[in-house]
Amino acid sequence: MLILSKTAGVLSKPARRKTYEFLRIFNFHPGKPFLHKLVLGIETSCDDTAAAVVDETGNILGEAIHSQTEVHLKTGGIVPSVAQQLHRENIQRIVQEALSSSKVCPSELSAVATTVKPGLALSLGVGLSFSLHLVDQLKKPFIPIHHMEAHALTIRLLNKVDFPFLVLLISGGHCLLALVRGVSDFLLLGKSLDIAPGDMLDKVARRLSLIKHPECSTMSGGKAIEHLAKQGNKLHFDIKPPMQRAKNCDFSFSGLQHVVDRIITQKEKEEGIQKGEILASAAHIAAAVQHTTACHIAKRTHRAILFCKQRRLLPPSNAVLVVSGGVASNFYIRKALEIVTNATECTLLCPPPRLCTDNGIMIAWNGIERLCAGVGVLHNTEGIRYEPKCPLGVDISEEVGEAAIKVPRLKMDI
């Protein structure tokens, strides 16, 4: 049952009028049939307004995205009310651009798919309100999408990946390991107990004031860390990976953030600079925190692979590990995971960086998957709500912990 927050609402009369005018641009005729399955995907779960049209064969017919990164860089983080306003200002234009570039008339769509969970409440509300009015005007089915499921299944747009497979989703808002057994069948093996890796890297970048660094001023925090780390020595600081004694697949990043914060404070005293100035040792700190993060993620993933193979949840050979989410675009972390998949004789698959971050394509594709499987396709949207917090699948993380699988040490020579 999806949970309502008041801000979901319906569009105001001016907004309804704009939607009607928007549809007139395409010479809209409700109910016109089309030979292929075509889904419009709409994504507003966080700070990107995105839309795309995808067909059943995986062709990306049109896409558009409006990034809020520059705005949020100035405020030092995402302000939900600001994100909401920017979504409101851009959603109609973005959907129109995606449809125009696809050369698909709204009446030719098979369905509209939209992220409804999880995410920022104010952001989700904008996408849902727009979509519900759109499907009402179009007389088309609506497909509510779980954001993390969409990330997990994106790889099937690009590669022939059969179920089951293991997925690691790592981003600014999420960190989890799950076994994917079907379009809507997930077993959760482990998740972050506190903050997500992307959030932690962003906070470290802000603490290092990397926005003032000439090479990093236009980069997000995670990208700045990855860029600067190339110039540093990952072993300059001895930072231990979190949760080394816990034989499960859960993650933790808040302790690592506090350790790095103490190191930065100490180095500021040693270098005689004020908080907010760039440390001479910033590159070494970036390299150390990135390496420690990669080792922590790699070890938990290694255990998940061993657990799934031990329980025959994955095939003994040619098992697939899919890594997606914004942090999956970090090539250092990818290389650490490649060491794990080589050691366990698995195949590592990652969507290209542009599909690792939030986008409309993954939402449209998840809509296609559900449409083809006949799962979660709604012809009546009455009572549909968004859900800011929502777990993924069935949680078997306790069972993973009880198995207490010992992970062999691997040399992380990256």
Tab-separated table of C-alpha atoms in Angstrom:
chain	number	residue	atom	x	y	z
A	1	MET	CA	0.000	0.000	0.000
A	2	LEU	CA	1.509	3.307	-1.042
A	3	ILE	CA	1.383	6.018	1.573
A	4	LEU	CA	-0.076	9.478	0.987
A	5	SER	CA	1.576	12.716	1.893
A	6	LYS	CA	-0.545	15.854	1.418
A	7	THR	CA	1.835	17.289	-1.139
A	8	ALA	CA	0.989	14.514	-3.646
A	9	GLY	CA	-2.243	16.366	-4.436
A	10	VAL	CA	-3.563	16.972	-7.919
A	11	LEU	CA	-2.522	19.674	-10.317
A	12	SER	CA	-4.022	23.121	-9.910
A	13	LYS	CA	-6.366	24.488	-12.613
A	14	PRO	CA	-3.568	26.538	-14.261
A	15	ALA	CA	-1.367	23.423	-14.291
A	16	ARG	CA	-4.218	21.362	-15.806
A	17	ARG	CA	-4.647	24.015	-18.495
A	18	LYS	CA	-0.902	23.892	-19.257
A	19	THR	CA	-1.051	20.102	-19.605
A	20	TYR	CA	-3.976	20.396	-22.014
A	21	GLU	CA	-2.065	22.971	-24.083
A	22	PHE	CA	1.010	20.738	-23.948
A	23	LEU	CA	-1.002	17.806	-25.389
A	24	ARG	CA	-2.445	19.993	-28.160
A	25	ILE	CA	1.108	20.543	-29.470
A	26	PHE	CA	1.140	16.857	-30.469
A	27	ASN	CA	-2.313	16.857	-32.110
A	28	PHE	CA	-3.320	14.490	-29.352
A	29	HIS	CA	-6.095	11.959	-30.014
A	30	PRO	CA	-6.929	9.749	-26.995
A	31	GLY	CA	-6.876	6.026	-27.401
A	32	LYS	CA	-5.050	5.829	-30.768
A	33	PRO	CA	-3.424	2.342	-30.980
A	34	PHE	CA	0.247	1.682	-31.821
A	35	LEU	CA	1.948	-1.487	-33.064
A	36	HIS	CA	4.747	-1.641	-30.461
A	37	LYS	CA	4.881	-1.232	-26.712
A	38	LEU	CA	6.030	2.311	-25.943
A	39	VAL	CA	6.444	3.690	-22.432
A	40	LEU	CA	7.074	7.243	-21.271
A	41	GLY	CA	9.162	7.225	-18.092
A	42	ILE	CA	9.198	10.166	-15.663
A	43	GLU	CA	11.747	10.556	-12.854
A	44	THR	CA	11.646	13.212	-10.088
A	45	SER	CA	12.682	11.248	-6.989
A	46	CYS	CA	15.525	13.565	-5.971
A	47	ASP	CA	17.175	16.474	-7.789
A	48	ASP	CA	16.976	15.545	-11.476
A	49	THR	CA	13.897	16.077	-13.625
A	50	ALA	CA	14.065	13.415	-16.326
A	51	ALA	CA	11.870	11.777	-18.948
A	52	ALA	CA	12.366	9.246	-21.735
A	53	VAL	CA	10.470	7.129	-24.238
A	54	VAL	CA	11.604	3.509	-24.642
A	55	ASP	CA	10.162	0.677	-26.721
A	56	GLU	CA	9.888	-3.036	-25.917
A	57	THR	CA	13.101	-3.894	-27.777
A	58	GLY	CA	15.122	-1.486	-25.643
A	59	ASN	CA	15.402	1.317	-28.174
A	60	ILE	CA	15.731	4.717	-26.489
A	61	LEU	CA	13.558	6.822	-28.764
A	62	GLY	CA	13.856	10.105	-26.901
A	63	GLU	CA	15.093	11.498	-23.615
A	64	ALA	CA	15.554	14.760	-21.759
A	65	ILE	CA	16.920	15.723	-18.361
A	66	HIS	CA	17.280	18.854	-16.260
A	67	SER	CA	20.015	18.625	-13.642
A	68	GLN	CA	19.849	20.714	-10.474
A	69	THR	CA	23.495	20.018	-9.541
A	70	GLU	CA	24.763	23.593	-9.983
A	71	VAL	CA	21.983	25.017	-7.787
A	72	HIS	CA	22.571	22.504	-4.992
A	73	LEU	CA	26.358	22.935	-5.146
A	74	LYS	CA	25.827	26.567	-4.132
A	75	THR	CA	23.652	25.595	-1.139
A	76	GLY	CA	26.038	22.839	-0.019
A	77	GLY	CA	23.416	20.120	-0.443
A	78	ILE	CA	19.908	19.382	-1.675
A	79	VAL	CA	17.207	21.604	-0.174
A	80	PRO	CA	13.908	19.665	-0.692
A	81	SER	CA	11.730	22.747	-1.201
A	82	VAL	CA	14.171	24.136	-3.782
A	83	ALA	CA	14.269	20.772	-5.572
A	84	GLN	CA	10.457	20.689	-5.594
A	85	GLN	CA	10.203	24.147	-7.147
A	86	LEU	CA	12.754	23.329	-9.839
A	87	HIS	CA	10.867	20.124	-10.699
A	88	ARG	CA	7.645	22.126	-11.027
A	89	GLU	CA	9.329	24.652	-13.316
A	90	ASN	CA	10.873	22.042	-15.602
A	91	ILE	CA	8.755	18.870	-15.698
A	92	GLN	CA	6.434	19.895	-18.534
A	93	ARG	CA	9.325	21.098	-20.717
A	94	ILE	CA	11.353	17.936	-20.064
A	95	VAL	CA	8.469	15.585	-20.878
A	96	GLN	CA	7.696	17.601	-23.991
A	97	GLU	CA	11.351	17.446	-25.122
A	98	ALA	CA	11.489	13.666	-24.555
A	99	LEU	CA	8.318	13.124	-26.577
A	100	SER	CA	9.366	15.532	-29.335
A	101	SER	CA	12.785	13.924	-29.784
A	102	SER	CA	11.165	10.464	-29.839
A	103	LYS	CA	8.735	11.554	-32.569
A	104	VAL	CA	6.066	9.661	-30.609
A	105	CYS	CA	2.651	11.247	-30.181
A	106	PRO	CA	1.238	10.886	-26.634
A	107	SER	CA	-1.686	8.897	-28.047
A	108	GLU	CA	0.798	6.280	-29.322
A	109	LEU	CA	2.096	5.511	-25.821
A	110	SER	CA	1.222	2.160	-24.264
A	111	ALA	CA	1.612	3.504	-20.714
A	112	VAL	CA	3.229	6.133	-18.499
A	113	ALA	CA	5.674	4.942	-15.816
A	114	THR	CA	6.718	7.220	-12.948
A	115	THR	CA	8.895	6.915	-9.861
A	116	VAL	CA	6.631	6.858	-6.792
A	117	LYS	CA	9.056	5.395	-4.214
A	118	PRO	CA	11.457	5.907	-2.494
A	119	GLY	CA	12.814	9.472	-2.616
A	120	LEU	CA	12.293	13.020	-1.416
A	121	ALA	CA	8.595	13.494	-0.638
A	122	LEU	CA	8.324	16.942	-2.210
A	123	SER	CA	10.102	15.796	-5.374
A	124	LEU	CA	8.093	12.582	-5.771
A	125	GLY	CA	4.881	14.580	-5.404
A	126	VAL	CA	5.639	16.723	-8.459
A	127	GLY	CA	6.246	13.767	-10.762
A	128	LEU	CA	3.243	11.827	-9.514
A	129	SER	CA	0.816	14.761	-9.777
A	130	PHE	CA	1.929	15.548	-13.332
A	131	SER	CA	1.752	11.881	-14.365
A	132	LEU	CA	-1.678	11.210	-12.906
A	133	HIS	CA	-3.144	14.154	-14.775
A	134	LEU	CA	-1.361	13.079	-17.949
A	135	VAL	CA	-2.695	9.488	-17.885
A	136	ASP	CA	-6.153	10.838	-17.088
A	137	GLN	CA	-6.024	13.000	-20.218
A	138	LEU	CA	-4.453	10.263	-22.357
A	139	LYS	CA	-6.662	7.417	-21.052
A	140	LYS	CA	-3.537	5.283	-20.713
A	141	PRO	CA	-2.405	2.783	-18.031
A	142	PHE	CA	-0.154	4.039	-15.237
A	143	ILE	CA	2.832	2.053	-13.953
A	144	PRO	CA	4.179	3.128	-10.514
A	145	ILE	CA	7.919	2.479	-10.296
A	146	HIS	CA	10.215	1.629	-7.368
A	147	HIS	CA	13.329	3.720	-7.960
A	148	MET	CA	15.779	1.036	-6.799
A	149	GLU	CA	14.102	-1.700	-8.854
A	150	ALA	CA	14.542	0.533	-11.899
A	151	HIS	CA	18.270	0.935	-11.188
A	152	ALA	CA	18.580	-2.836	-10.744
A	153	LEU	CA	16.904	-3.716	-14.043
A	154	THR	CA	18.565	-1.046	-16.226
A	155	ILE	CA	21.264	-3.526	-17.238
A	156	ARG	CA	18.643	-5.648	-19.043
A	157	LEU	CA	18.052	-2.749	-21.427
A	158	LEU	CA	21.660	-3.079	-22.604
A	159	ASN	CA	22.645	-6.726	-22.074
A	160	LYS	CA	20.927	-10.090	-22.181
A	161	VAL	CA	20.930	-10.786	-18.445
A	162	ASP	CA	18.727	-13.618	-17.235
A	163	PHE	CA	17.298	-13.944	-13.736
A	164	PRO	CA	18.620	-14.520	-11.143
A	165	PHE	CA	21.491	-12.086	-10.765
A	166	LEU	CA	23.078	-10.153	-7.909
A	167	VAL	CA	22.813	-6.369	-7.824
A	168	LEU	CA	24.771	-3.800	-5.849
A	169	LEU	CA	23.083	-0.400	-5.793
A	170	ILE	CA	25.320	2.397	-4.531
A	171	SER	CA	24.358	6.065	-4.711
A	172	GLY	CA	24.005	9.263	-2.721
A	173	GLY	CA	20.821	8.040	-1.081
A	174	HIS	CA	21.086	4.254	-1.102
A	175	CYS	CA	23.449	1.345	-0.588
A	176	LEU	CA	22.184	-2.218	-0.815
A	177	LEU	CA	22.856	-5.718	-2.072
A	178	ALA	CA	19.976	-7.750	-3.462
A	179	LEU	CA	19.302	-10.909	-5.413
A	180	VAL	CA	17.075	-10.193	-8.409
A	181	ARG	CA	14.870	-13.213	-9.182
A	182	GLY	CA	12.293	-11.494	-11.391
A	183	VAL	CA	10.875	-8.173	-12.547
A	184	SER	CA	9.346	-7.589	-9.096
A	185	ASP	CA	11.032	-10.363	-7.089
A	186	PHE	CA	13.955	-9.197	-4.935
A	187	LEU	CA	15.735	-10.656	-1.890
A	188	LEU	CA	17.528	-8.005	0.181
A	189	LEU	CA	20.882	-9.340	1.433
A	190	GLY	CA	22.238	-6.200	3.090
A	191	LYS	CA	21.941	-2.434	3.245
A	192	SER	CA	23.590	0.607	4.797
A	193	LEU	CA	22.837	0.915	8.500
A	194	ASP	CA	23.331	4.689	8.406
A	195	ILE	CA	24.248	6.902	5.449
A	196	ALA	CA	24.920	6.046	1.812
A	197	PRO	CA	28.452	6.068	0.313
A	198	GLY	CA	27.659	8.928	-2.056
A	199	ASP	CA	26.375	11.024	0.838
A	200	MET	CA	29.533	10.292	2.824
A	201	LEU	CA	31.829	11.218	-0.077
A	202	ASP	CA	29.878	14.439	-0.639
A	203	LYS	CA	30.267	15.366	3.046
A	204	VAL	CA	34.005	14.675	2.973
A	205	ALA	CA	34.325	16.811	-0.172
A	206	ARG	CA	32.459	19.676	1.554
A	207	ARG	CA	34.627	19.323	4.658
A	208	LEU	CA	37.718	19.527	2.408
A	209	SER	CA	36.168	22.603	0.691
A	210	LEU	CA	36.853	21.036	-2.706
A	211	ILE	CA	34.399	23.444	-4.340
A	212	LYS	CA	37.200	26.024	-3.856
A	213	HIS	CA	39.751	23.761	-5.542
A	214	PRO	CA	40.423	25.054	-9.084
A	215	GLU	CA	40.172	21.564	-10.589
A	216	CYS	CA	36.993	20.566	-8.724
A	217	SER	CA	34.838	23.701	-8.538
A	218	THR	CA	32.173	22.448	-10.962
A	219	MET	CA	32.166	18.821	-9.814
A	220	SER	CA	29.828	17.032	-7.434
A	221	GLY	CA	31.445	15.912	-4.181
A	222	GLY	CA	31.913	12.305	-5.255
A	223	LYS	CA	33.421	13.282	-8.604
A	224	ALA	CA	35.767	15.740	-6.881
A	225	ILE	CA	36.988	13.015	-4.503
A	226	GLU	CA	37.584	10.600	-7.403
A	227	HIS	CA	39.431	13.251	-9.425
A	228	LEU	CA	41.663	14.446	-6.583
A	229	ALA	CA	42.368	10.895	-5.365
A	230	LYS	CA	44.353	10.220	-8.538
A	231	GLN	CA	46.964	12.700	-7.272
A	232	GLY	CA	47.164	11.244	-3.754
A	233	ASN	CA	48.640	8.268	-1.899
A	234	LYS	CA	45.872	5.953	-0.678
A	235	LEU	CA	48.142	4.552	2.051
A	236	HIS	CA	49.268	7.936	3.402
A	237	PHE	CA	46.650	7.606	6.173
A	238	ASP	CA	45.883	4.322	7.898
A	239	ILE	CA	42.080	4.171	7.797
A	240	LYS	CA	40.484	0.835	8.607
A	241	PRO	CA	37.361	-0.283	6.686
A	242	PRO	CA	34.163	-0.297	8.809
A	243	MET	CA	32.444	-3.380	10.270
A	244	GLN	CA	35.396	-5.744	9.828
A	245	ARG	CA	34.126	-8.134	12.494
A	246	ALA	CA	30.503	-8.217	11.322
A	247	LYS	CA	30.082	-11.270	9.074
A	248	ASN	CA	27.061	-9.957	7.193
A	249	CYS	CA	26.400	-7.915	4.062
A	250	ASP	CA	25.362	-4.663	5.736
A	251	PHE	CA	27.299	-1.435	5.239
A	252	SER	CA	28.201	1.567	7.386
A	253	PHE	CA	29.727	4.870	6.303
A	254	SER	CA	29.013	7.387	9.092
A	255	GLY	CA	31.910	6.116	11.251
A	256	LEU	CA	34.289	6.450	8.311
A	257	GLN	CA	33.084	10.007	7.769
A	258	HIS	CA	33.798	10.886	11.425
A	259	VAL	CA	37.294	9.332	11.233
A	260	VAL	CA	38.097	11.394	8.133
A	261	ASP	CA	36.663	14.524	9.761
A	262	ARG	CA	39.070	14.069	12.711
A	263	ILE	CA	41.995	13.600	10.303
A	264	ILE	CA	41.060	16.817	8.480
A	265	THR	CA	40.795	18.739	11.758
A	266	GLN	CA	44.213	17.448	12.824
A	267	LYS	CA	45.824	18.326	9.479
A	268	GLU	CA	44.344	21.842	9.620
A	269	LYS	CA	46.131	22.358	12.945
A	270	GLU	CA	49.378	20.876	11.619
A	271	GLU	CA	49.308	22.967	8.431
A	272	GLY	CA	48.181	26.074	10.306
A	273	ILE	CA	45.167	26.823	8.135
A	274	GLN	CA	41.564	27.771	8.899
A	275	LYS	CA	38.552	25.571	8.261
A	276	GLY	CA	37.412	26.204	4.677
A	277	GLU	CA	40.906	26.486	3.204
A	278	ILE	CA	42.415	23.789	0.980
A	279	LEU	CA	44.761	21.371	2.763
A	280	ALA	CA	48.085	20.460	1.175
A	281	SER	CA	47.217	16.856	2.044
A	282	ALA	CA	43.710	16.980	0.490
A	283	ALA	CA	44.631	14.590	-2.331
A	284	HIS	CA	46.017	12.012	0.138
A	285	ILE	CA	42.814	12.237	2.207
A	286	ALA	CA	40.668	11.839	-0.919
A	287	ALA	CA	42.691	8.800	-2.016
A	288	ALA	CA	42.500	7.200	1.444
A	289	VAL	CA	38.760	7.645	1.877
A	290	GLN	CA	38.044	6.397	-1.646
A	291	HIS	CA	40.249	3.322	-1.134
A	292	THR	CA	38.675	2.502	2.238
A	293	THR	CA	35.180	2.910	0.789
A	294	ALA	CA	36.053	0.638	-2.148
A	295	CYS	CA	37.483	-2.050	0.163
A	296	HIS	CA	34.410	-1.964	2.425
A	297	ILE	CA	31.984	-2.251	-0.492
A	298	ALA	CA	34.067	-4.979	-2.146
A	299	LYS	CA	34.228	-7.176	0.964
A	300	ARG	CA	30.467	-7.025	1.634
A	301	THR	CA	29.799	-7.819	-2.022
A	302	HIS	CA	32.258	-10.725	-1.909
A	303	ARG	CA	30.339	-12.201	1.041
A	304	ALA	CA	27.025	-11.775	-0.794
A	305	ILE	CA	28.356	-13.737	-3.791
A	306	LEU	CA	29.643	-16.523	-1.539
A	307	PHE	CA	26.332	-16.669	0.367
A	308	CYS	CA	24.246	-16.863	-2.825
A	309	LYS	CA	26.438	-19.578	-4.310
A	310	GLN	CA	26.442	-21.546	-1.039
A	311	ARG	CA	22.622	-21.425	-0.929
A	312	ARG	CA	22.367	-22.127	-4.684
A	313	LEU	CA	20.596	-18.821	-5.236
A	314	LEU	CA	23.004	-18.035	-8.075
A	315	PRO	CA	24.288	-20.426	-10.745
A	316	PRO	CA	27.657	-22.029	-9.816
A	317	SER	CA	29.242	-20.642	-12.984
A	318	ASN	CA	28.701	-17.500	-15.055
A	319	ALA	CA	26.875	-15.718	-12.223
A	320	VAL	CA	26.348	-12.006	-12.849
A	321	LEU	CA	26.976	-9.061	-10.522
A	322	VAL	CA	25.331	-5.841	-11.664
A	323	VAL	CA	26.538	-2.578	-10.125
A	324	SER	CA	24.397	0.521	-10.596
A	325	GLY	CA	23.546	3.857	-8.972
A	326	GLY	CA	25.494	7.127	-9.001
A	327	VAL	CA	28.537	5.803	-7.092
A	328	ALA	CA	28.825	2.953	-9.625
A	329	SER	CA	30.257	5.541	-12.030
A	330	ASN	CA	33.361	5.706	-9.774
A	331	PHE	CA	35.935	3.708	-11.741
A	332	TYR	CA	38.147	3.039	-8.706
A	333	ILE	CA	35.267	1.318	-6.899
A	334	ARG	CA	34.456	-0.592	-10.090
A	335	LYS	CA	38.031	-1.895	-10.239
A	336	ALA	CA	37.802	-3.106	-6.630
A	337	LEU	CA	34.626	-4.999	-7.517
A	338	GLU	CA	36.315	-6.407	-10.616
A	339	ILE	CA	38.930	-7.990	-8.337
A	340	VAL	CA	36.073	-9.656	-6.416
A	341	THR	CA	34.281	-10.946	-9.520
A	342	ASN	CA	37.531	-12.293	-10.966
A	343	ALA	CA	38.189	-14.175	-7.713
A	344	THR	CA	34.665	-15.625	-7.621
A	345	GLU	CA	34.415	-16.344	-11.377
A	346	CYS	CA	31.497	-13.973	-11.857
A	347	THR	CA	30.761	-11.473	-14.582
A	348	LEU	CA	30.710	-7.792	-13.578
A	349	LEU	CA	28.271	-5.629	-15.516
A	350	CYS	CA	27.789	-1.887	-15.068
A	351	PRO	CA	25.521	0.410	-17.056
A	352	PRO	CA	27.369	3.332	-18.685
A	353	PRO	CA	27.854	6.274	-16.287
A	354	ARG	CA	24.960	8.281	-17.755
A	355	LEU	CA	22.576	5.415	-16.874
A	356	CYS	CA	24.057	4.897	-13.406
A	357	THR	CA	22.780	8.251	-12.191
A	358	ASP	CA	19.047	9.045	-12.036
A	359	ASN	CA	17.436	9.195	-15.474
A	360	GLY	CA	14.125	8.752	-17.248
A	361	ILE	CA	15.380	5.859	-19.376
A	362	MET	CA	15.573	3.425	-16.462
A	363	ILE	CA	12.032	4.362	-15.403
A	364	ALA	CA	10.655	3.866	-18.906
A	365	TRP	CA	12.491	0.534	-19.233
A	366	ASN	CA	11.177	-0.680	-15.874
A	367	GLY	CA	7.733	0.258	-17.197
A	368	ILE	CA	8.375	-1.861	-20.305
A	369	GLU	CA	9.504	-4.810	-18.147
A	370	ARG	CA	6.373	-4.577	-16.010
A	371	LEU	CA	4.112	-4.084	-19.022
A	372	CYS	CA	5.520	-7.199	-20.732
A	373	ALA	CA	5.262	-9.236	-17.509
A	374	GLY	CA	1.800	-7.897	-16.701
A	375	VAL	CA	2.951	-6.780	-13.257
A	376	GLY	CA	1.825	-3.559	-11.549
A	377	VAL	CA	0.046	-2.016	-14.546
A	378	LEU	CA	-2.817	0.161	-13.265
A	379	HIS	CA	-5.905	1.061	-15.278
A	380	ASN	CA	-7.415	2.844	-12.285
A	381	THR	CA	-5.189	5.332	-10.442
A	382	GLU	CA	-7.610	6.113	-7.634
A	383	GLY	CA	-5.787	6.027	-4.304
A	384	ILE	CA	-2.282	5.890	-5.816
A	385	ARG	CA	0.217	7.626	-3.550
A	386	TYR	CA	3.964	8.117	-3.275
A	387	GLU	CA	6.113	6.587	-0.554
A	388	PRO	CA	9.290	8.481	0.489
A	389	LYS	CA	10.646	5.459	2.375
A	390	CYS	CA	10.209	1.991	0.974
A	391	PRO	CA	12.277	-1.193	1.419
A	392	LEU	CA	13.338	-3.290	-1.548
A	393	GLY	CA	11.947	-6.814	-1.738
A	394	VAL	CA	12.048	-9.429	1.042
A	395	ASP	CA	14.708	-8.795	3.679
A	396	ILE	CA	16.830	-11.903	4.373
A	397	SER	CA	19.805	-9.972	5.805
A	398	GLU	CA	19.460	-11.720	9.192
A	399	GLU	CA	19.815	-15.083	7.463
A	400	VAL	CA	22.961	-13.789	5.737
A	401	GLY	CA	24.392	-12.689	9.097
A	402	GLU	CA	23.582	-16.050	10.702
A	403	ALA	CA	25.511	-17.825	7.933
A	404	ALA	CA	28.609	-15.879	9.144
A	405	ILE	CA	30.563	-16.555	5.960
A	406	LYS	CA	34.263	-15.829	6.241
A	407	VAL	CA	35.578	-13.879	3.274
A	408	PRO	CA	39.082	-14.726	1.999
A	409	ARG	CA	41.452	-11.768	1.910
A	410	LEU	CA	41.978	-10.306	-1.534
A	411	LYS	CA	44.807	-7.981	-2.522
A	412	MET	CA	43.205	-4.689	-3.531
A	413	ASP	CA	45.952	-3.655	-5.915
A	414	ILE	CA	44.154	-0.940	-7.841
